[in-house]
Short mmCIF file of C-alpha atoms in Angstrom, two decimals:
data_model
loop_
_atom_site.label_atom_id
_atom_site.label_comp_id
_atom_site.label_asym_id
_atom_site.label_seq_id
_atom_site.Cartn_x
_atom_site.Cartn_y
_atom_site.Cartn_z
CA MET W 1 9.28 -18.80 3.65
CA GLY W 2 10.39 -15.63 5.42
CA LEU W 3 8.93 -12.16 4.99
CA VAL W 4 10.97 -9.66 6.99
CA ILE W 5 9.39 -6.25 7.56
CA ASP W 6 11.68 -3.42 8.60
CA ILE W 7 9.61 -1.32 11.01
CA PRO W 8 12.35 1.31 11.53
CA ALA W 9 12.45 1.79 7.74
CA ILE W 10 8.68 2.42 7.70
CA ALA W 11 9.07 4.98 10.49
CA ALA W 12 11.98 6.63 8.67
CA ASN W 13 9.93 6.85 5.47
CA TRP W 14 7.06 8.46 7.40
CA LYS W 15 9.42 11.05 8.89
CA ALA W 16 10.96 11.75 5.49
CA LEU W 17 7.57 12.31 3.87
CA ALA W 18 6.39 14.41 6.81
CA ALA W 19 9.47 16.58 6.31
CA ARG W 20 8.42 17.15 2.68
CA ALA W 21 5.26 18.86 3.97
CA PRO W 22 6.47 20.83 7.00
CA GLY W 23 3.41 23.05 7.08
CA ALA W 24 0.99 20.14 7.32
CA ARG W 25 0.17 17.45 9.83
CA ALA W 26 1.32 14.03 8.57
CA ALA W 27 -1.06 11.11 8.89
CA ALA W 28 -0.46 7.45 7.96
CA VAL W 29 -2.49 5.22 5.68
CA VAL W 30 -2.66 1.69 7.14
CA LYS W 31 -5.54 0.24 5.12
CA ALA W 32 -5.44 -3.34 3.78
CA ASP W 33 -3.52 -4.46 6.90
CA ALA W 34 -0.90 -1.75 6.33
CA TYR W 35 -0.60 -2.77 2.66
CA GLY W 36 -0.22 -6.39 3.70
CA LEU W 37 2.59 -5.80 6.20
CA GLY W 38 0.66 -6.01 9.47
CA ALA W 39 -1.28 -3.00 10.73
CA ALA W 40 -1.17 -4.29 14.30
CA ARG W 41 2.62 -3.83 14.23
CA VAL W 42 2.87 -0.91 11.84
CA ALA W 43 0.27 1.48 13.28
CA PRO W 44 1.67 1.55 16.86
CA ALA W 45 5.18 2.02 15.46
CA LEU W 46 4.02 4.98 13.38
CA TYR W 47 2.33 6.43 16.45
CA GLU W 48 5.67 6.21 18.24
CA ALA W 49 7.27 7.97 15.27
CA GLY W 50 4.81 10.84 15.65
CA ALA W 51 1.71 10.00 13.59
CA ARG W 52 -1.61 10.77 15.28
CA ASP W 53 -4.00 10.32 12.36
CA PHE W 54 -4.56 6.96 10.66
CA PHE W 55 -6.60 6.09 7.58
CA VAL W 56 -8.25 2.74 6.89
CA ALA W 57 -10.60 1.67 4.10
CA LEU W 58 -13.20 -0.17 6.16
CA ALA W 59 -14.63 0.18 9.64
CA ALA W 60 -13.54 -3.38 10.47
CA GLU W 61 -9.93 -2.36 9.81
CA GLY W 62 -10.37 0.60 12.13
CA ARG W 63 -11.87 -1.52 14.89
CA ALA W 64 -8.87 -3.85 14.66
CA ILE W 65 -6.28 -1.12 15.32
CA ARG W 66 -8.26 1.25 17.55
CA PRO W 67 -7.48 -0.67 20.80
CA LEU W 68 -3.77 -0.69 19.88
CA LEU W 69 -3.47 3.10 19.74
CA PRO W 70 -3.57 5.68 22.52
CA GLU W 71 -6.65 7.82 23.05
CA ASP W 72 -5.31 10.83 21.17
CA ALA W 73 -4.94 8.89 17.91
CA ARG W 74 -7.68 9.43 15.32
CA VAL W 75 -8.76 6.64 12.97
CA PHE W 76 -10.53 7.79 9.79
CA VAL W 77 -12.63 5.39 7.69
CA LEU W 78 -12.47 6.16 3.97
CA SER W 79 -15.63 4.20 3.10
CA GLY W 80 -17.61 6.46 5.43
CA HIS W 81 -20.72 5.40 7.29
CA MET W 82 -21.96 2.18 5.74
CA GLU W 83 -25.36 0.94 6.86
CA GLY W 84 -25.19 -1.18 10.01
CA GLU W 85 -21.52 -0.44 10.77
CA ASP W 86 -20.16 -0.04 14.29
CA LEU W 87 -18.19 3.22 14.23
CA ALA W 88 -17.43 3.52 17.94
CA GLY W 89 -14.08 5.24 18.34
CA LEU W 90 -13.77 5.83 14.59
CA ILE W 91 -14.25 8.85 12.32
CA PRO W 92 -16.16 8.10 9.10
CA LEU W 93 -15.34 10.20 6.06
CA LEU W 94 -18.84 10.74 4.71
CA ASN W 95 -19.07 10.36 0.96
CA SER W 96 -22.63 11.30 0.00
CA PRO W 97 -25.77 13.08 1.23
CA GLU W 98 -27.19 9.65 2.10
CA GLN W 99 -24.22 8.88 4.34
CA PHE W 100 -24.30 12.35 5.87
CA PHE W 101 -27.95 12.17 6.91
CA ARG W 102 -27.60 8.58 8.13
CA ASP W 103 -24.60 9.53 10.23
CA ARG W 104 -26.19 12.61 11.74
CA ALA W 105 -29.38 10.71 12.55
CA LEU W 106 -27.58 7.79 14.22
CA ARG W 107 -24.53 9.62 15.63
CA PRO W 108 -25.62 13.25 16.08
CA ARG W 109 -22.59 14.03 18.26
CA GLY W 110 -20.16 11.54 16.75
CA PRO W 111 -17.03 12.88 15.04
CA PHE W 112 -17.01 12.77 11.25
CA GLY W 113 -15.19 14.04 8.19
CA ILE W 114 -16.25 14.83 4.65
CA GLN W 115 -14.83 13.45 1.42
CA LEU W 116 -15.35 15.50 -1.74
CA ASP W 117 -15.10 14.37 -5.35
CA SER W 118 -12.70 16.79 -7.03
CA GLY W 119 -12.72 14.89 -10.32
CA MET W 120 -11.80 11.26 -9.70
CA ASN W 121 -15.43 10.11 -9.91
CA ARG W 122 -14.99 7.43 -7.31
CA LEU W 123 -15.89 8.43 -3.74
CA GLY W 124 -17.07 11.75 -2.33
CA PHE W 125 -19.72 14.43 -2.67
CA GLU W 126 -20.07 15.80 -6.17
CA PRO W 127 -20.06 19.61 -6.38
CA GLY W 128 -23.84 19.91 -6.62
CA GLU W 129 -24.43 17.51 -3.72
CA TRP W 130 -21.90 19.37 -1.62
CA ALA W 131 -23.48 22.73 -2.36
CA ALA W 132 -26.84 21.41 -1.12
CA VAL W 133 -25.59 20.20 2.29
CA ARG W 134 -22.45 22.28 2.78
CA ALA W 135 -23.86 24.77 5.28
CA GLU W 136 -25.42 22.03 7.43
CA ALA W 137 -22.35 19.83 7.23
CA LEU W 138 -19.93 22.59 8.18
CA ALA W 139 -22.17 23.70 11.04
CA ALA W 140 -21.88 20.18 12.46
CA GLY W 141 -18.10 20.60 12.74
CA PRO W 142 -16.29 18.08 10.54
CA GLN W 143 -12.85 16.97 11.75
CA LEU W 144 -11.53 16.95 8.17
CA VAL W 145 -12.57 17.84 4.64
CA MET W 146 -10.63 15.83 2.08
CA SER W 147 -10.38 14.71 -1.51
CA HIS W 148 -8.10 12.37 -3.45
CA LEU W 149 -5.88 12.88 -6.50
CA ALA W 150 -6.23 10.49 -9.43
CA CYS W 151 -2.90 11.14 -11.19
CA ALA W 152 -0.51 12.37 -8.49
CA ASP W 153 2.12 9.81 -9.51
CA GLU W 154 2.35 11.62 -12.87
CA PRO W 155 3.55 15.12 -11.90
CA ASP W 156 2.89 16.64 -15.33
CA HIS W 157 -0.62 15.25 -15.72
CA PRO W 158 -3.11 18.12 -16.22
CA ALA W 159 -5.62 16.43 -13.90
CA ASN W 160 -3.51 17.41 -10.88
CA ALA W 161 -3.96 21.15 -11.40
CA GLN W 162 -7.61 20.62 -12.35
CA GLN W 163 -8.34 18.70 -9.17
CA LEU W 164 -6.44 21.22 -7.08
CA ALA W 165 -8.56 24.04 -8.51
CA ALA W 166 -11.76 22.05 -7.99
CA PHE W 167 -10.87 21.25 -4.37
CA ARG W 168 -10.05 24.87 -3.65
CA ALA W 169 -13.33 25.99 -5.18
CA MET W 170 -15.35 23.46 -3.17
CA THR W 171 -13.60 24.32 0.10
CA GLU W 172 -13.36 28.11 -0.22
CA GLY W 173 -14.18 29.58 3.17
CA VAL W 174 -14.01 26.21 4.95
CA THR W 175 -12.29 26.54 8.33
CA ALA W 176 -12.09 22.80 9.05
CA PRO W 177 -8.73 21.15 8.31
CA ARG W 178 -8.36 20.17 4.64
CA SER W 179 -6.46 17.30 3.00
CA LEU W 180 -5.77 16.49 -0.65
CA ALA W 181 -2.35 14.82 -0.83
CA ALA W 182 -1.34 11.20 -0.38
CA THR W 183 2.26 10.15 -1.16
CA GLY W 184 2.23 11.44 -4.74
CA GLY W 185 0.50 14.66 -3.75
CA ILE W 186 3.13 15.34 -1.10
CA LEU W 187 5.79 15.17 -3.79
CA LEU W 188 3.85 17.59 -6.03
CA GLY W 189 4.72 20.40 -3.64
CA PRO W 190 3.24 22.76 -1.05
CA ASP W 191 0.26 23.86 -3.15
CA TYR W 192 -1.18 20.38 -2.58
CA HIS W 193 -0.38 19.98 1.11
CA PHE W 194 -3.13 21.99 2.85
CA ASP W 195 -3.50 21.08 6.56
CA LEU W 196 -2.98 17.31 6.57
CA VAL W 197 -1.16 14.90 4.24
CA ARG W 198 -1.80 11.16 4.00
CA PRO W 199 1.34 9.18 3.09
CA GLY W 200 0.59 5.58 2.13
CA ILE W 201 2.62 3.58 -0.40
CA GLY W 202 5.70 5.70 0.27
CA LEU W 203 5.79 4.44 3.86
CA TYR W 204 6.21 0.91 2.59
CA GLY W 205 9.02 1.55 0.14
CA GLY W 206 7.02 2.04 -3.04
CA GLU W 207 6.97 4.55 -5.88
CA PRO W 208 6.57 7.42 -6.44
CA PHE W 209 8.71 8.08 -3.33
CA ALA W 210 12.02 7.17 -4.96
CA GLU W 211 14.03 8.01 -1.83
CA ALA W 212 12.13 5.54 0.36
CA ARG W 213 14.12 3.08 2.40
CA PRO W 214 13.42 -0.56 1.41
CA VAL W 215 10.98 -2.16 3.82
CA VAL W 216 10.52 -5.83 2.86
CA THR W 217 12.82 -8.76 2.32
CA LEU W 218 11.26 -12.01 1.14
CA SER W 219 13.28 -15.23 1.12
CA LEU W 220 12.01 -18.50 -0.32
CA PRO W 221 13.34 -21.81 1.03
CA VAL W 222 15.01 -24.23 -1.35
CA ILE W 223 13.21 -27.58 -1.23
CA GLN W 224 15.38 -29.54 -3.65
CA THR W 225 18.28 -29.11 -6.04
CA ARG W 226 18.79 -31.35 -9.10
CA GLU W 227 21.14 -31.73 -12.04
CA VAL W 228 19.53 -31.23 -15.46
CA LYS W 229 21.19 -32.49 -18.64
CA PRO W 230 21.31 -30.53 -21.92
CA GLY W 231 18.04 -31.05 -23.77
CA GLU W 232 16.02 -31.80 -20.62
CA SER W 233 13.15 -29.49 -19.75
CA VAL W 234 11.75 -28.09 -16.51
CA GLY W 235 8.24 -27.47 -15.23
CA TYR W 236 4.78 -27.23 -16.74
CA GLY W 237 4.63 -26.99 -20.51
CA TYR W 238 8.39 -27.62 -20.78
CA SER W 239 8.79 -23.88 -21.37
CA TRP W 240 12.52 -24.00 -20.48
CA THR W 241 15.03 -26.46 -21.83
CA ALA W 242 18.62 -26.71 -20.65
CA GLY W 243 21.22 -25.70 -23.21
CA ARG W 244 24.09 -26.82 -20.97
CA PRO W 245 24.51 -29.03 -17.90
CA ALA W 246 22.49 -27.14 -15.31
CA ARG W 247 21.71 -27.20 -11.65
CA VAL W 248 18.11 -26.28 -10.83
CA ALA W 249 16.75 -25.33 -7.41
CA THR W 250 13.03 -25.57 -6.63
CA VAL W 251 11.81 -23.08 -4.03
CA ALA W 252 8.64 -23.08 -1.96
CA ALA W 253 6.43 -20.28 -3.28
CA GLY W 254 4.15 -19.58 -6.20
CA TYR W 255 1.11 -17.72 -7.39
CA ALA W 256 -0.83 -18.87 -4.30
CA ASP W 257 1.62 -16.69 -2.38
CA GLY W 258 1.10 -13.57 -4.49
CA LEU W 259 3.92 -14.25 -6.96
CA ALA W 260 1.98 -14.08 -10.20
CA ARG W 261 2.74 -16.30 -13.20
CA ALA W 262 3.24 -13.11 -15.21
CA LEU W 263 6.44 -12.35 -13.28
CA ALA W 264 8.28 -15.00 -15.29
CA ARG W 265 6.77 -14.26 -18.68
CA GLU W 266 9.74 -12.31 -20.10
CA GLY W 267 12.48 -14.43 -18.55
CA ARG W 268 13.88 -11.49 -16.56
CA LEU W 269 12.88 -12.45 -13.03
CA ARG W 270 15.81 -13.16 -10.72
CA LEU W 271 16.17 -14.63 -7.26
CA TRP W 272 19.16 -13.62 -5.20
CA ALA W 273 21.81 -15.48 -3.26
CA GLY W 274 23.54 -12.69 -1.42
CA GLY W 275 24.80 -10.39 -4.17
CA ARG W 276 24.42 -12.96 -6.97
CA ALA W 277 21.35 -13.07 -9.22
CA CYS W 278 19.92 -16.40 -10.38
CA PRO W 279 17.40 -16.54 -13.25
CA VAL W 280 13.95 -18.00 -12.69
CA ILE W 281 13.30 -20.65 -15.34
CA GLY W 282 10.10 -22.28 -16.51
CA ARG W 283 6.68 -21.32 -15.25
CA ILE W 284 5.68 -20.12 -11.82
CA SER W 285 3.21 -22.67 -10.49
CA MET W 286 0.85 -22.55 -7.51
CA ASP W 287 3.43 -23.49 -4.89
CA LEU W 288 6.79 -23.78 -6.65
CA ILE W 289 9.34 -21.73 -8.58
CA THR W 290 12.38 -23.18 -10.35
CA VAL W 291 15.68 -21.31 -10.48
CA ASP W 292 18.89 -21.83 -12.43
CA VAL W 293 21.61 -21.92 -9.75
CA THR W 294 24.32 -23.44 -11.97
CA ASP W 295 26.71 -20.53 -11.48
CA LEU W 296 26.52 -20.49 -7.67
CA PRO W 297 29.47 -22.11 -5.89
CA ASP W 298 27.06 -23.28 -3.18
CA VAL W 299 23.25 -23.27 -3.04
CA PRO W 300 22.01 -21.50 0.09
CA PRO W 301 19.00 -22.77 2.09
CA ALA W 302 16.88 -19.89 0.77
CA LEU W 303 16.86 -17.43 -2.14
CA GLU W 304 15.51 -13.88 -1.98
CA ILE W 305 12.90 -12.49 -4.35
CA LEU W 306 12.41 -9.14 -2.57
CA ASN W 307 15.34 -7.19 -1.18
CA ALA W 308 17.19 -3.90 -1.60
CA ARG W 309 18.32 -4.94 -5.11
CA GLN W 310 14.90 -6.08 -6.35
CA GLY W 311 12.05 -4.19 -4.72
CA VAL W 312 8.28 -4.31 -5.03
CA ASP W 313 8.27 -1.91 -7.97
CA ASP W 314 10.82 -4.04 -9.82
CA LEU W 315 8.52 -7.04 -9.46
CA ALA W 316 5.56 -4.90 -10.45
CA ALA W 317 7.27 -3.85 -13.66
CA LEU W 318 7.89 -7.49 -14.57
CA ALA W 319 4.27 -8.43 -13.86
CA GLY W 320 2.75 -5.42 -15.60
CA THR W 321 1.19 -4.07 -12.42
CA ILE W 322 2.01 -1.67 -9.55
CA GLY W 323 3.89 -2.05 -6.30
CA TYR W 324 0.68 -1.70 -4.28
CA GLU W 325 -0.61 -4.95 -5.75
CA ILE W 326 2.63 -6.82 -5.13
CA LEU W 327 2.60 -5.83 -1.45
CA THR W 328 -1.06 -6.44 -0.73
CA LEU W 329 -1.07 -9.88 -2.40
CA LEU W 330 1.81 -11.31 -0.37
CA GLY W 331 0.22 -14.47 0.98
CA ARG W 332 -0.62 -15.77 4.41
CA ARG W 333 1.79 -18.69 4.10
CA TYR W 334 4.84 -16.50 4.60
CA GLU W 335 6.22 -16.48 8.11
CA ARG W 336 6.35 -12.79 8.94
CA ARG W 337 9.06 -11.31 11.09
CA TRP W 338 9.09 -7.65 12.12
CA LEU W 339 12.42 -5.95 12.80
#
């Protein structure tokens, strides 16, 4: 199984998103192992492209990439200062009064940022909490004051303007750099850009950045090919029965590799042999997928499930999920190769 990750495409997507917010500094979100694509490879490449600010979800993720980046890179931790965490070389984004006072007691001179809740009701200081500690927090010199949009991938959603207004109200008079926009927020326009933007899914070829260059190609090796007679069935539950003499290829991948059973539920999933699409038939099992290759003149050694013709968002639509989930669930059994 081969998962090919196009590092130049990731760098090009970062530059394209940075160009959408020319008045802001462009960071890079590399949490969840750079959305499953290998933060140890991706983060240094984005540094070379010009990124100096990196966002991870957990301190452990930050500790993994910190030694790989030059001294002038900053690594922000979105979960903030969790009890007992080693934050050496990292910048926690403090999410509550409890985190703020813990951080200042244990790291009185350590760099930190602040995350505000502008309406998502997930992480961050609520307005009342922020009002109570704002003066003390700002006096301590945060590196960043940020919030996160809940509906940025829906440009017309009223929550976007509401959160923008709330963030402005909570940060009025703040001189520290401010950040509100991830990929979707960048595309909403300059009102949302502030001082720093945080592209994430758009770096890796996902919506809502429709102009993104494709980043991943996933090919699945063909284990066996067999002839199936009309009336014979294939796979668990005999959910597919041949209506003509058919040739069926079995490839080495399944739901253990992040390719959910739901992908095949509507019968629209295709694997690709060059420019030719081959329908997936039967059920996706733990380790195997069966494909109707009857119309191919020759069966290649591998078939592609992710490529420029069928990207992560295409698979997500078939599975009833989002491209983020497709990327981050790609399994450990794939042999990864970085271009």
